[in-house]
mmCIF file of C-alpha atoms in Angstrom:
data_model
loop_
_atom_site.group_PDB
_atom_site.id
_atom_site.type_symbol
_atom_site.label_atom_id
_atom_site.label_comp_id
_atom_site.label_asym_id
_atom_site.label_seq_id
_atom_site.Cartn_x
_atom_site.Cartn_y
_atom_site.Cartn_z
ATOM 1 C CA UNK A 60 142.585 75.165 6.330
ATOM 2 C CA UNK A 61 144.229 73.988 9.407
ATOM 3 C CA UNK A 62 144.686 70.090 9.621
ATOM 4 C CA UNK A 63 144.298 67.118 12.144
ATOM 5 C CA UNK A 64 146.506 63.706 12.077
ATOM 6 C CA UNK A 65 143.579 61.489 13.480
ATOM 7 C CA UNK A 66 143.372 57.507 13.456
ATOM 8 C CA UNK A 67 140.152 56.221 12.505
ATOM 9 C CA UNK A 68 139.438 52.847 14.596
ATOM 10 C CA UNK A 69 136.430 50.434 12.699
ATOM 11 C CA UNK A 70 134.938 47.135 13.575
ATOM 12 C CA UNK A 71 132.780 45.462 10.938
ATOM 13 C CA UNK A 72 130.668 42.865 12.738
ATOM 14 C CA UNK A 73 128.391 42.239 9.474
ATOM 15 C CA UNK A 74 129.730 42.160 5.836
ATOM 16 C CA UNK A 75 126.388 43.527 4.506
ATOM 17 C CA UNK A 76 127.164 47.406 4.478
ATOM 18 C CA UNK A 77 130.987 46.499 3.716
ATOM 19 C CA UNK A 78 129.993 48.333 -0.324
ATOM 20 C CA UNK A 79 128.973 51.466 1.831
ATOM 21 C CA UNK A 80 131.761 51.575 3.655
ATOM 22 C CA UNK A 81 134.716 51.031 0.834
ATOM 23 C CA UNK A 82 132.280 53.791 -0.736
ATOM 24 C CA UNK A 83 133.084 56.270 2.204
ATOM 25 C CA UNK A 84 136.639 55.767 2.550
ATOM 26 C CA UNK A 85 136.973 56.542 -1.297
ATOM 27 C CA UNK A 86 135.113 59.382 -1.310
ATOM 28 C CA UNK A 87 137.663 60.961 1.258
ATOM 29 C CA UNK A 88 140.549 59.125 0.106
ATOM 30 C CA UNK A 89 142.336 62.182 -0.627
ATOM 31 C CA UNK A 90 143.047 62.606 3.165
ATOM 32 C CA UNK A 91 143.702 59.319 4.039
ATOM 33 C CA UNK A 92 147.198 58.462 4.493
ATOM 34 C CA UNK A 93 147.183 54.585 5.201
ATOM 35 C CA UNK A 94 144.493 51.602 6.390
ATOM 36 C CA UNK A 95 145.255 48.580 7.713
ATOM 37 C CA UNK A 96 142.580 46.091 7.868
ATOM 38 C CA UNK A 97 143.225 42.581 10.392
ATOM 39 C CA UNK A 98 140.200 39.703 9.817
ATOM 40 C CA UNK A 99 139.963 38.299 13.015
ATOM 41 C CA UNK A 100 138.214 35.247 11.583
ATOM 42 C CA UNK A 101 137.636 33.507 15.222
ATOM 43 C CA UNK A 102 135.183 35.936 16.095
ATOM 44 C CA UNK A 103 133.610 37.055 12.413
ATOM 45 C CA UNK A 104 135.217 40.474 13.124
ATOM 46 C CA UNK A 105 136.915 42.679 10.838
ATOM 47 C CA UNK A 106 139.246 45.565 12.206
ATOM 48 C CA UNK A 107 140.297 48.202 10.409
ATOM 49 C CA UNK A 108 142.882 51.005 11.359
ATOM 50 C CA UNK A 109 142.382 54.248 8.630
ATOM 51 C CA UNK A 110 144.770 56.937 9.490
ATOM 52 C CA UNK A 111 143.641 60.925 8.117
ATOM 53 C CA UNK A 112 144.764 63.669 8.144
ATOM 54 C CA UNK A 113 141.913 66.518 7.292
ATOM 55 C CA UNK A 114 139.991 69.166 8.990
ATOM 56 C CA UNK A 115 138.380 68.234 11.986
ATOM 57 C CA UNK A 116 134.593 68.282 10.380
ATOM 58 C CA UNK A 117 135.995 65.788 8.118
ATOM 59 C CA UNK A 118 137.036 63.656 10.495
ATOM 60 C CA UNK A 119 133.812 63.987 12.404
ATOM 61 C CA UNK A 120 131.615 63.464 8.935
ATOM 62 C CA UNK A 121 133.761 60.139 7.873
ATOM 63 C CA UNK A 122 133.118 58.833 11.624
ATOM 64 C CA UNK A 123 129.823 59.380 11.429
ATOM 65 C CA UNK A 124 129.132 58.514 8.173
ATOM 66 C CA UNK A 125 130.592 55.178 9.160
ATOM 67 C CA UNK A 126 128.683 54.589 12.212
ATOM 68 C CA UNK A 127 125.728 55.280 10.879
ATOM 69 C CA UNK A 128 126.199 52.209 8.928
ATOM 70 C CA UNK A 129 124.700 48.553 10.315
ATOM 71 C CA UNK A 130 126.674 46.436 11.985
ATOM 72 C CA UNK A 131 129.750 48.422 11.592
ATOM 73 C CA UNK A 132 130.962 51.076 14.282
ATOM 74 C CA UNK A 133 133.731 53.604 14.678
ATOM 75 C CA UNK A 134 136.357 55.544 16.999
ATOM 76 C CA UNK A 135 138.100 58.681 16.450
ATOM 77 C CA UNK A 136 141.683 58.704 18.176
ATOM 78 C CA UNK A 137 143.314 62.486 17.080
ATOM 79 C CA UNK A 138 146.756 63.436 17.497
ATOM 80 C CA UNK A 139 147.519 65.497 21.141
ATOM 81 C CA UNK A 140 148.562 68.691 18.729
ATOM 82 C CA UNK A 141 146.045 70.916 17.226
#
């Protein structure tokens, strides 16, 4: 199955969901290749960089999955080659 490189962009503006998400990024933490989280304490933000690389449904189901969540939202950046 053919494969994306894809950076996942998150901001957590509430801690309450933070279980849920640390749940979703193990679940498909066999395509993750890094994460990189920055607390940006000034303005009760977390931001966290997960780079993938999986299927493009993947992708789109992690995203979502994430989004979905409360106060936390997501961003899918994917590489220029398909």
């Amino acid at each position: 199955m053919e494969t994306r490189v894809a950076l996942i962009g998150i901001m957590v503006e509430c801690t309450d969901e933070i279980d849920k998400l640390n749940n979703i990024l193990h679940e498909y933490s066999g395509y993750i290749i890094g994460r990189m989280g920055i607390p940006y304490r000034e303005k009760n933000l977390s931001i966290i960089s997960v780079a993938i690389d999986a299927p493009e449904a993947v992708i789109s189901t992690v995203s979502g999955k994430i989004g979905m969540l409360k106060g936390i939202s997501s961003k899918v950046v994917y590489n220029s080659k398909k």
